[in-house]
Amino acid sequence: MRRPRPPARLPLDPYVPALLATVGLAALLPARGPAATLADGASAGAVALLFFLYGARLSTREALDGLRHWRLHATVLACTFLLFPALGLAARALVPALLTQPLYNGLLFLCLVPSTIQSSIAFTSIARGNVPAAICAGSFSSLAGIVLTPLLAGALLGGDAGGFSTDSLVKIVVQLLLPFLLGQLLRPWVGGFLTRHKKVLGRVDRGSILLVVYAAFSAGMAAGVWQRVSLPRLGALLAVEAVLLAVMLVVTWYGSARLGFGRADRIAIQFAGSKKSLAAGLPMASVLFGAQASLAVLPLMLFHQMQLMVCAVLARRRARDPQGGDGPQLPGARVAEVSPRAQHPAPRGR
């Protein structure tokens, strides 16, 4: 049997350089004084806009239609919001030997955000898995994350994420839940417009996230949080995240087999249950962490690129397996999730 070769070029999310450039701008020219107040206000508005667009784009009917495969979706949700947080809590033993407390808080937050949609679909398609199941699983995860991620962050991170104070709950409701529900309510009237102008609105999405990142890292620079990070600590963080991703890939693959799922479903579970959404996590962190958001999102940004590179290789190996090919494939699937524009449960051909 011919041994499969890895892809010639590992994927680089094209949005990552833009994110890094924004971080560099915030480091060189952080917003201070009145400019910081303006940036914070604009960032809050951008977060509300992002979650309004999430709600307006998410097809409730398609999500409900996917309930027929409830065992698979329940498995993905358990991996995303139970197993990931459990591993994050276990990593507390690495503080302070390997990780500082702020980096650990960011790592734990990474474990609480929902799964991706587009990249889960793309990798499942490449690997010849159950693409419709990946679409619904990613959609359910994103929908559940609107509520579960802030609640879990408040419960597990306590004061580091704003806790359950009245102020933090008001921010969550005003900036996350209300815009999302408004988008769902207005979907019958604005859905067609969003579909017709998705390219333009995609740029709005990406620009909004860059604004959120700039405001968060500017606040971090003003608070001096980056003085607490060293290269050895960053190296340790990368190693911990590599182990975390490896554990989730192994557990989702072999655990789903023990639960009796077929190969196509196992592929969907592995790719939907092992990844985390940068697009959803960044705006949530800006609401939950305030001035500490810059360090809170750093582990998520690193994990995002790591999961793309590893899963790209894994998906192509799965596709070449002689037992593959028992699931529907999505033509023209791409492997990078770059913005909330891609967080739509309908297959396309982010």
PDB file of N, CA and C in Angstrom, residues 83-84 87 238-254 270 273-275 303 306-307 310-311 314 318:
ATOM      1  N   LEU A  83     -15.600  17.963  28.234  1.00  0.00           N
ATOM      2  CA  LEU A  83     -14.259  17.382  28.241  1.00  0.00           C
ATOM      3  C   LEU A  83     -13.179  18.457  28.129  1.00  0.00           C
ATOM      4  N   PHE A  84     -13.336  19.386  27.213  1.00  0.00           N
ATOM      5  CA  PHE A  84     -12.372  20.480  27.095  1.00  0.00           C
ATOM      6  C   PHE A  84     -12.219  21.236  28.417  1.00  0.00           C
ATOM      7  N   LEU A  87     -10.230  19.200  30.968  1.00  0.00           N
ATOM      8  CA  LEU A  87      -8.796  19.213  30.701  1.00  0.00           C
ATOM      9  C   LEU A  87      -8.191  20.566  31.074  1.00  0.00           C
ATOM     10  N   LEU A 238       2.682  26.816  24.163  1.00  0.00           N
ATOM     11  CA  LEU A 238       2.534  26.089  22.910  1.00  0.00           C
ATOM     12  C   LEU A 238       2.602  24.582  23.122  1.00  0.00           C
ATOM     13  N   ALA A 239       3.514  24.147  23.992  1.00  0.00           N
ATOM     14  CA  ALA A 239       3.640  22.714  24.269  1.00  0.00           C
ATOM     15  C   ALA A 239       2.374  22.175  24.935  1.00  0.00           C
ATOM     16  N   VAL A 240       1.842  22.925  25.885  1.00  0.00           N
ATOM     17  CA  VAL A 240       0.621  22.501  26.569  1.00  0.00           C
ATOM     18  C   VAL A 240      -0.538  22.422  25.581  1.00  0.00           C
ATOM     19  N   GLU A 241      -0.637  23.399  24.694  1.00  0.00           N
ATOM     20  CA  GLU A 241      -1.718  23.394  23.718  1.00  0.00           C
ATOM     21  C   GLU A 241      -1.567  22.249  22.721  1.00  0.00           C
ATOM     22  N   ALA A 242      -0.343  21.900  22.375  1.00  0.00           N
ATOM     23  CA  ALA A 242      -0.127  20.762  21.481  1.00  0.00           C
ATOM     24  C   ALA A 242      -0.619  19.471  22.130  1.00  0.00           C
ATOM     25  N   VAL A 243      -0.332  19.313  23.410  1.00  0.00           N
ATOM     26  CA  VAL A 243      -0.817  18.131  24.133  1.00  0.00           C
ATOM     27  C   VAL A 243      -2.339  18.136  24.212  1.00  0.00           C
ATOM     28  N   LEU A 244      -2.920  19.309  24.500  1.00  0.00           N
ATOM     29  CA  LEU A 244      -4.379  19.423  24.588  1.00  0.00           C
ATOM     30  C   LEU A 244      -5.042  19.020  23.277  1.00  0.00           C
ATOM     31  N   LEU A 245      -4.527  19.515  22.155  1.00  0.00           N
ATOM     32  CA  LEU A 245      -5.093  19.171  20.854  1.00  0.00           C
ATOM     33  C   LEU A 245      -4.930  17.686  20.552  1.00  0.00           C
ATOM     34  N   ALA A 246      -3.764  17.130  20.872  1.00  0.00           N
ATOM     35  CA  ALA A 246      -3.531  15.705  20.618  1.00  0.00           C
ATOM     36  C   ALA A 246      -4.495  14.838  21.430  1.00  0.00           C
ATOM     37  N   VAL A 247      -4.699  15.184  22.684  1.00  0.00           N
ATOM     38  CA  VAL A 247      -5.618  14.418  23.528  1.00  0.00           C
ATOM     39  C   VAL A 247      -7.028  14.460  22.958  1.00  0.00           C
ATOM     40  N   MET A 248      -7.483  15.638  22.538  1.00  0.00           N
ATOM     41  CA  MET A 248      -8.843  15.757  22.010  1.00  0.00           C
ATOM     42  C   MET A 248      -9.008  15.007  20.690  1.00  0.00           C
ATOM     43  N   LEU A 249      -7.990  15.037  19.836  1.00  0.00           N
ATOM     44  CA  LEU A 249      -8.073  14.300  18.578  1.00  0.00           C
ATOM     45  C   LEU A 249      -8.156  12.801  18.823  1.00  0.00           C
ATOM     46  N   VAL A 250      -7.386  12.306  19.781  1.00  0.00           N
ATOM     47  CA  VAL A 250      -7.401  10.871  20.093  1.00  0.00           C
ATOM     48  C   VAL A 250      -8.726  10.470  20.742  1.00  0.00           C
ATOM     49  N   VAL A 251      -9.179  11.260  21.705  1.00  0.00           N
ATOM     50  CA  VAL A 251     -10.403  10.912  22.426  1.00  0.00           C
ATOM     51  C   VAL A 251     -11.616  10.958  21.506  1.00  0.00           C
ATOM     52  N   THR A 252     -11.713  11.983  20.666  1.00  0.00           N
ATOM     53  CA  THR A 252     -12.870  12.080  19.780  1.00  0.00           C
ATOM     54  C   THR A 252     -12.893  10.949  18.745  1.00  0.00           C
ATOM     55  N   TRP A 253     -11.720  10.501  18.302  1.00  0.00           N
ATOM     56  CA  TRP A 253     -11.678   9.435  17.294  1.00  0.00           C
ATOM     57  C   TRP A 253     -11.986   8.073  17.891  1.00  0.00           C
ATOM     58  N   TYR A 254     -11.250   7.709  18.930  1.00  0.00           N
ATOM     59  CA  TYR A 254     -11.441   6.375  19.504  1.00  0.00           C
ATOM     60  C   TYR A 254     -12.655   6.318  20.430  1.00  0.00           C
ATOM     61  N   GLN A 270     -14.708  14.023  15.267  1.00  0.00           N
ATOM     62  CA  GLN A 270     -13.315  14.376  15.546  1.00  0.00           C
ATOM     63  C   GLN A 270     -13.014  15.817  15.185  1.00  0.00           C
ATOM     64  N   GLY A 273     -15.435  18.263  17.274  1.00  0.00           N
ATOM     65  CA  GLY A 273     -15.279  18.190  18.716  1.00  0.00           C
ATOM     66  C   GLY A 273     -13.900  18.538  19.239  1.00  0.00           C
ATOM     67  N   SER A 274     -12.932  18.751  18.337  1.00  0.00           N
ATOM     68  CA  SER A 274     -11.553  19.000  18.783  1.00  0.00           C
ATOM     69  C   SER A 274     -11.101  20.437  18.537  1.00  0.00           C
ATOM     70  N   LYS A 275     -11.955  21.279  17.954  1.00  0.00           N
ATOM     71  CA  LYS A 275     -11.517  22.619  17.578  1.00  0.00           C
ATOM     72  C   LYS A 275     -12.277  23.691  18.329  1.00  0.00           C
ATOM     73  N   PHE A 303      -3.772  28.497  19.444  1.00  0.00           N
ATOM     74  CA  PHE A 303      -4.441  27.215  19.251  1.00  0.00           C
ATOM     75  C   PHE A 303      -5.158  27.175  17.902  1.00  0.00           C
ATOM     76  N   MET A 306      -2.679  26.349  15.222  1.00  0.00           N
ATOM     77  CA  MET A 306      -2.195  24.989  15.434  1.00  0.00           C
ATOM     78  C   MET A 306      -3.230  23.964  14.966  1.00  0.00           C
ATOM     79  N   GLN A 307      -4.501  24.185  15.301  1.00  0.00           N
ATOM     80  CA  GLN A 307      -5.527  23.220  14.919  1.00  0.00           C
ATOM     81  C   GLN A 307      -5.706  23.160  13.402  1.00  0.00           C
ATOM     82  N   VAL A 310      -2.579  21.053  12.004  1.00  0.00           N
ATOM     83  CA  VAL A 310      -2.636  19.629  12.351  1.00  0.00           C
ATOM     84  C   VAL A 310      -3.811  18.946  11.651  1.00  0.00           C
ATOM     85  N   CYS A 311      -4.976  19.583  11.673  1.00  0.00           N
ATOM     86  CA  CYS A 311      -6.158  18.955  11.091  1.00  0.00           C
ATOM     87  C   CYS A 311      -6.081  18.897   9.571  1.00  0.00           C
ATOM     88  N   LEU A 314      -4.198  15.739   9.009  1.00  0.00           N
ATOM     89  CA  LEU A 314      -5.005  14.598   9.431  1.00  0.00           C
ATOM     90  C   LEU A 314      -6.148  14.337   8.453  1.00  0.00           C
ATOM     91  N   ARG A 318      -6.895  10.906   6.407  1.00  0.00           N
ATOM     92  CA  ARG A 318      -8.164  10.191   6.511  1.00  0.00           C
ATOM     93  C   ARG A 318      -8.745   9.938   5.121  1.00  0.00           C
TER      94      ARG A 318
END
